[in-house]
JSON list of C-alpha atoms in Angstrom, two decimals:
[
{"chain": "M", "resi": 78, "resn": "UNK", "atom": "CA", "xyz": [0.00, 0.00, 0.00]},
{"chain": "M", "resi": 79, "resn": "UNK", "atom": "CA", "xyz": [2.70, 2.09, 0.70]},
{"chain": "M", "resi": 80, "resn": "UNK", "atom": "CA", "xyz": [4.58, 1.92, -2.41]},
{"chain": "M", "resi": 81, "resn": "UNK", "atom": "CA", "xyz": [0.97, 2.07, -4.20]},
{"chain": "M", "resi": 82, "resn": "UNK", "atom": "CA", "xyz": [1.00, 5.42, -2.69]},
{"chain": "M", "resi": 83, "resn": "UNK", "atom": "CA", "xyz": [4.16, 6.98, -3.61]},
{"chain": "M", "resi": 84, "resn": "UNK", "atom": "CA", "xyz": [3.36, 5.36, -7.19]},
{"chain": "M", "resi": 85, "resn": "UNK", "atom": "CA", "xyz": [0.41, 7.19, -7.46]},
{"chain": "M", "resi": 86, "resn": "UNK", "atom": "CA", "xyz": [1.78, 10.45, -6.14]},
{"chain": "M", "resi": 87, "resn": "UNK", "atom": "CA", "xyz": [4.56, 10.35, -9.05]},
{"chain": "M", "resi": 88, "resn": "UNK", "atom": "CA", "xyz": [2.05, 9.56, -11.20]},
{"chain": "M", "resi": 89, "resn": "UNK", "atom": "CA", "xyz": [0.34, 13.45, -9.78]},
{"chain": "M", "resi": 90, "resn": "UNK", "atom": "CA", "xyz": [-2.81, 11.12, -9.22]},
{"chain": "M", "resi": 91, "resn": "UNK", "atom": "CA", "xyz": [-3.59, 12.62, -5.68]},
{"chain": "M", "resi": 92, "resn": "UNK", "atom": "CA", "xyz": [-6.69, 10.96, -4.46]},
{"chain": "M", "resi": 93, "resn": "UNK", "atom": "CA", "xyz": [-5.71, 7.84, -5.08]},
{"chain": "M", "resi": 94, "resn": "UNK", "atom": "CA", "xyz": [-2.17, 8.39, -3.41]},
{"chain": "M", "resi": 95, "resn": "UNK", "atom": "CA", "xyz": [-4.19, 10.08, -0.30]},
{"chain": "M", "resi": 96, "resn": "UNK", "atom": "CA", "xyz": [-6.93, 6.97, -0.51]},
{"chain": "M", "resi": 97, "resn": "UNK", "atom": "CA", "xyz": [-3.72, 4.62, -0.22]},
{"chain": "M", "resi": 98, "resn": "UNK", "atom": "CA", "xyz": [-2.14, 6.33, 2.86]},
{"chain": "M", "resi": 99, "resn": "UNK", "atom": "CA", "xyz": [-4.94, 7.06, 4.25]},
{"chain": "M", "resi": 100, "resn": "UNK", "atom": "CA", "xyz": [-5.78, 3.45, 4.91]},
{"chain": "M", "resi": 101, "resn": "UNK", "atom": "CA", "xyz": [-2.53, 2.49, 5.72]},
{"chain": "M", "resi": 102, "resn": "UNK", "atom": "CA", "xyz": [-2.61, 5.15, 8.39]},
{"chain": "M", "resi": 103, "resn": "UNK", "atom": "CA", "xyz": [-5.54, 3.52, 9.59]},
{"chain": "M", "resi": 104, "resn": "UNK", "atom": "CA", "xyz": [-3.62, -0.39, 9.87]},
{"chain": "M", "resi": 105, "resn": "UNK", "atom": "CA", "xyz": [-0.36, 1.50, 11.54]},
{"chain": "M", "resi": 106, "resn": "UNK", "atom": "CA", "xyz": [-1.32, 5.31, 13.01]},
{"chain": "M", "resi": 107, "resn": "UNK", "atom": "CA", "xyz": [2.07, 5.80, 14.42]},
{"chain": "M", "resi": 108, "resn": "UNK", "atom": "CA", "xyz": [4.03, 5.17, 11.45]},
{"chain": "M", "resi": 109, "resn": "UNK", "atom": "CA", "xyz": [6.50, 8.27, 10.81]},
{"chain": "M", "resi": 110, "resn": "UNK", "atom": "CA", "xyz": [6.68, 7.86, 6.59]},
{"chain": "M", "resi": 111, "resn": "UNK", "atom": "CA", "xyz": [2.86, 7.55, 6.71]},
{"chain": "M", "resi": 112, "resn": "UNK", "atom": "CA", "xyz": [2.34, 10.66, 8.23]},
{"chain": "M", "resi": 113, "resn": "UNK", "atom": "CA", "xyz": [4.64, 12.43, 6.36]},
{"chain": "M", "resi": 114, "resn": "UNK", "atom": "CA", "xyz": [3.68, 11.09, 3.17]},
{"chain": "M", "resi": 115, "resn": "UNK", "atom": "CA", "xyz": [-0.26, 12.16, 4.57]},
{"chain": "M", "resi": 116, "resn": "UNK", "atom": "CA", "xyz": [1.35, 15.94, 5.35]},
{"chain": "M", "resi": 117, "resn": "UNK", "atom": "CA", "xyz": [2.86, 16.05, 2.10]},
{"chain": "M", "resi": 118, "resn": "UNK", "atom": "CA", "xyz": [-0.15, 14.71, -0.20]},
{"chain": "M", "resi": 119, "resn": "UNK", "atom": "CA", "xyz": [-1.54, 17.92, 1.55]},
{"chain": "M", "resi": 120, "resn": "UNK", "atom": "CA", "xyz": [0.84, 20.48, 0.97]},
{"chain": "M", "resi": 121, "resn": "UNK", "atom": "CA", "xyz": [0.53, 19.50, -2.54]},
{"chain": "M", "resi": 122, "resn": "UNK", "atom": "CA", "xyz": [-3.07, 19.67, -2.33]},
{"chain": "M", "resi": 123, "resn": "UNK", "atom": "CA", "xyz": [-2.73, 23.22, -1.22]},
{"chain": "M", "resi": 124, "resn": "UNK", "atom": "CA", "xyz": [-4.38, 22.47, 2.05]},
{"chain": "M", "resi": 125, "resn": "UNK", "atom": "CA", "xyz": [-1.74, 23.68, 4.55]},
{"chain": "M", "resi": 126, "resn": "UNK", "atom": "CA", "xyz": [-4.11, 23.50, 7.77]},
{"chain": "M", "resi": 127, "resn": "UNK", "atom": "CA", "xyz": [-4.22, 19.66, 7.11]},
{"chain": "M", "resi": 128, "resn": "UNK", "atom": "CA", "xyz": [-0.49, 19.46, 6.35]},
{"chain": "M", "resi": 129, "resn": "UNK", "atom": "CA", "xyz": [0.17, 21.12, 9.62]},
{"chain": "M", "resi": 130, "resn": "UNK", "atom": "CA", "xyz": [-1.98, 18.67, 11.75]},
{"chain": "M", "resi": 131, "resn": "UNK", "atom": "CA", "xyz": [-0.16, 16.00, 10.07]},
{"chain": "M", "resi": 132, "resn": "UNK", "atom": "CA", "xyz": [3.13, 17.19, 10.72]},
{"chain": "M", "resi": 133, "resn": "UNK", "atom": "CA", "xyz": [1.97, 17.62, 14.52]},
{"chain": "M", "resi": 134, "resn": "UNK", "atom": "CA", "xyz": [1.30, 14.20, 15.04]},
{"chain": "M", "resi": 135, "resn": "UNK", "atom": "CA", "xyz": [4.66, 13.16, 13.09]},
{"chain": "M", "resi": 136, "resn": "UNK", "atom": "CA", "xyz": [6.14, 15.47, 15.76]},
{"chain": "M", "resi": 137, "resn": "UNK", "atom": "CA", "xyz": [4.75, 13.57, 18.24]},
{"chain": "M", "resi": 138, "resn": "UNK", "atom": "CA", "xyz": [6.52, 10.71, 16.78]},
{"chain": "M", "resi": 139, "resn": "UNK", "atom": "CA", "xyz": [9.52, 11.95, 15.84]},
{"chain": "M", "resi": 140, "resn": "UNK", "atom": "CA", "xyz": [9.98, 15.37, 18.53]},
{"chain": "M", "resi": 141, "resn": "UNK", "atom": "CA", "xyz": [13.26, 15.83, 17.06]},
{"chain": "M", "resi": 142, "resn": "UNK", "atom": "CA", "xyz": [13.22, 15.58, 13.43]},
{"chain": "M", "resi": 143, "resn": "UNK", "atom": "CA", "xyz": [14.80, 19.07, 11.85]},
{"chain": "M", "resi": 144, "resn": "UNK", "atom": "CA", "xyz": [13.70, 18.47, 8.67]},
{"chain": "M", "resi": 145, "resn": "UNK", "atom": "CA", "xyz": [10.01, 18.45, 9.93]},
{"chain": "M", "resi": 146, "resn": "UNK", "atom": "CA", "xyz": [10.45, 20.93, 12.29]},
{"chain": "M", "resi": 147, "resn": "UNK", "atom": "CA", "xyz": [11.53, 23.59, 9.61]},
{"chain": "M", "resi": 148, "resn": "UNK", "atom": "CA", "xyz": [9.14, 22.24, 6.89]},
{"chain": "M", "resi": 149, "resn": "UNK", "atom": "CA", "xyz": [6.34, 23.01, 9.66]},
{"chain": "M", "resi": 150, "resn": "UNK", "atom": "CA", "xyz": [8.17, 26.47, 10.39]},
{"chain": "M", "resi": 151, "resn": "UNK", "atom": "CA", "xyz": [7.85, 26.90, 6.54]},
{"chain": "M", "resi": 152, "resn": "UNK", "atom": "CA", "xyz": [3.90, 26.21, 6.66]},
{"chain": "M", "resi": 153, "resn": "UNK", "atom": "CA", "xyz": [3.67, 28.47, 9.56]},
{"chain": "M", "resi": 154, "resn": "UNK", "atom": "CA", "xyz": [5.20, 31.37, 7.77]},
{"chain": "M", "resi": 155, "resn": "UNK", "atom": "CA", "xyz": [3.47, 31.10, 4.79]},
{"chain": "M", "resi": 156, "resn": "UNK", "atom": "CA", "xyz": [0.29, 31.22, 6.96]},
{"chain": "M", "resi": 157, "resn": "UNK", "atom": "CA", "xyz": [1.46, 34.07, 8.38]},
{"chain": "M", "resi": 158, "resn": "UNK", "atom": "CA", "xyz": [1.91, 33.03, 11.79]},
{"chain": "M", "resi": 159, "resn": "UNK", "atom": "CA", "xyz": [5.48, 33.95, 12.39]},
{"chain": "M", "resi": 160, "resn": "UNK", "atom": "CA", "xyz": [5.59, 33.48, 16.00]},
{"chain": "M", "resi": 161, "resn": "UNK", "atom": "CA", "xyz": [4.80, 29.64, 15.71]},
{"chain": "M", "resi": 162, "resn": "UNK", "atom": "CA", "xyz": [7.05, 29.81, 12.25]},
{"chain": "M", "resi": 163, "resn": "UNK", "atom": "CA", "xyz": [10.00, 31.05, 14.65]},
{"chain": "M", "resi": 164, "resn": "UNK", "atom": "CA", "xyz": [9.57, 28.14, 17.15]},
{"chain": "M", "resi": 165, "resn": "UNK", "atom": "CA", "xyz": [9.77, 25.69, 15.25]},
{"chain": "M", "resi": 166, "resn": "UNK", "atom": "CA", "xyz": [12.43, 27.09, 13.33]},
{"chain": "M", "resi": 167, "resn": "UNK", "atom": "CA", "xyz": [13.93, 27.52, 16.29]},
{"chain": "M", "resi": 168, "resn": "UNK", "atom": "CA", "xyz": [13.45, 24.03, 17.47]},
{"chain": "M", "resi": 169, "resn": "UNK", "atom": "CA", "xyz": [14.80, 22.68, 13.79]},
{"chain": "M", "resi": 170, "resn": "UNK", "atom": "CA", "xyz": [18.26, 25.09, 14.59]},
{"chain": "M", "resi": 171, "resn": "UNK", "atom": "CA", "xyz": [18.64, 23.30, 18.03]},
{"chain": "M", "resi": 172, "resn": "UNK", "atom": "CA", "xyz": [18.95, 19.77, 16.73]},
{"chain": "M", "resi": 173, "resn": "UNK", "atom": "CA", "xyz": [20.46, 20.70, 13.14]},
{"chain": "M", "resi": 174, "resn": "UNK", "atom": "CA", "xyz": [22.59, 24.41, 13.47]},
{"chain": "M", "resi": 175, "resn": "UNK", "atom": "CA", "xyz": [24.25, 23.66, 9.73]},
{"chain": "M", "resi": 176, "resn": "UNK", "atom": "CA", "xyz": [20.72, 24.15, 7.99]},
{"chain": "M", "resi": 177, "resn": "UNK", "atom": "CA", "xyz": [21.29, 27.14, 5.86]},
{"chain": "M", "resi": 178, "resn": "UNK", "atom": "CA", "xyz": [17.92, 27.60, 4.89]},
{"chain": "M", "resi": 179, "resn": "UNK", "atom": "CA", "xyz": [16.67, 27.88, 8.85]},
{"chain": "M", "resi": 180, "resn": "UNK", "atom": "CA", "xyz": [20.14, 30.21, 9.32]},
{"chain": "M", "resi": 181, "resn": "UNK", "atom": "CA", "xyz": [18.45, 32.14, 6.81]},
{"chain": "M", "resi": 182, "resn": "UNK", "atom": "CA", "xyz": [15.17, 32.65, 8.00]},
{"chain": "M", "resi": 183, "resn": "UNK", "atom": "CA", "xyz": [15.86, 33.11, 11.52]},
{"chain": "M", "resi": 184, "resn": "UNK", "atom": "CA", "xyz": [18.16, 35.84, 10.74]},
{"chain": "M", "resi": 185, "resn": "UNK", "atom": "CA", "xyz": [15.85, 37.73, 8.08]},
{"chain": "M", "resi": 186, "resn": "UNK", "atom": "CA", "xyz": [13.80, 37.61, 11.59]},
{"chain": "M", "resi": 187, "resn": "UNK", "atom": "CA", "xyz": [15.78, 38.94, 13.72]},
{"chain": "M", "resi": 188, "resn": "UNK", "atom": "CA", "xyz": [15.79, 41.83, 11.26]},
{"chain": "M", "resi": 189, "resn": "UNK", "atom": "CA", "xyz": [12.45, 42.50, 11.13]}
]
């Protein structure tokens, strides 16, 4: 099911990619690549508010991924909330300081 999934995301065939995880969420909830896969098929589905309750509960999972912690600092920001966008951001620098792209963005904060 999983690599059904992925097949039909390549493929740009959404709803059946979502369908896929979906269910497999469903047989194993705690599953980190499910839920990412879930917060992904989201963002692509321009549907951030899902995406970011996705990546919560992959959080949850995974409390110190940086990767996910800066992709939900991204979806923050482009929501507009920029305090919740620096958290996490800030969270994603603690466990990974070399990430240019969070370097970045915390510092184009700090100038604001």
């Amino acid at each position: 099911l999983y690599f059904l999934g992925l097949a039909y995301k390549k493929l740009n065939r959404i709803d059946e990619a979502l369908d896929c995880f979906l269910k497999l969420h469903a047989i194993l909830p705690n599953s980190a690549q499910v839920l990412y896969q879930l917060a992904s098929i989201y963002q692509i589905m321009e549907d951030p508010n899902q995406a970011i309750e996705w990546l919560l509960q992959l959080i949850s999972v995974v409390p110190t991924d940086p990767y996910v912690l800066s992709k939900l600092g991204n979806l923050y920001d482009t929501e507009g909330d920029k305090s919740q966008a620096f958290h996490y951001y800030c969270e994603s620098y603690r466990y990974f300081p070399s990430n240019i792209e969070v370097i970045e963005w915390l510092g184009a904060y700090y100038i604001d």
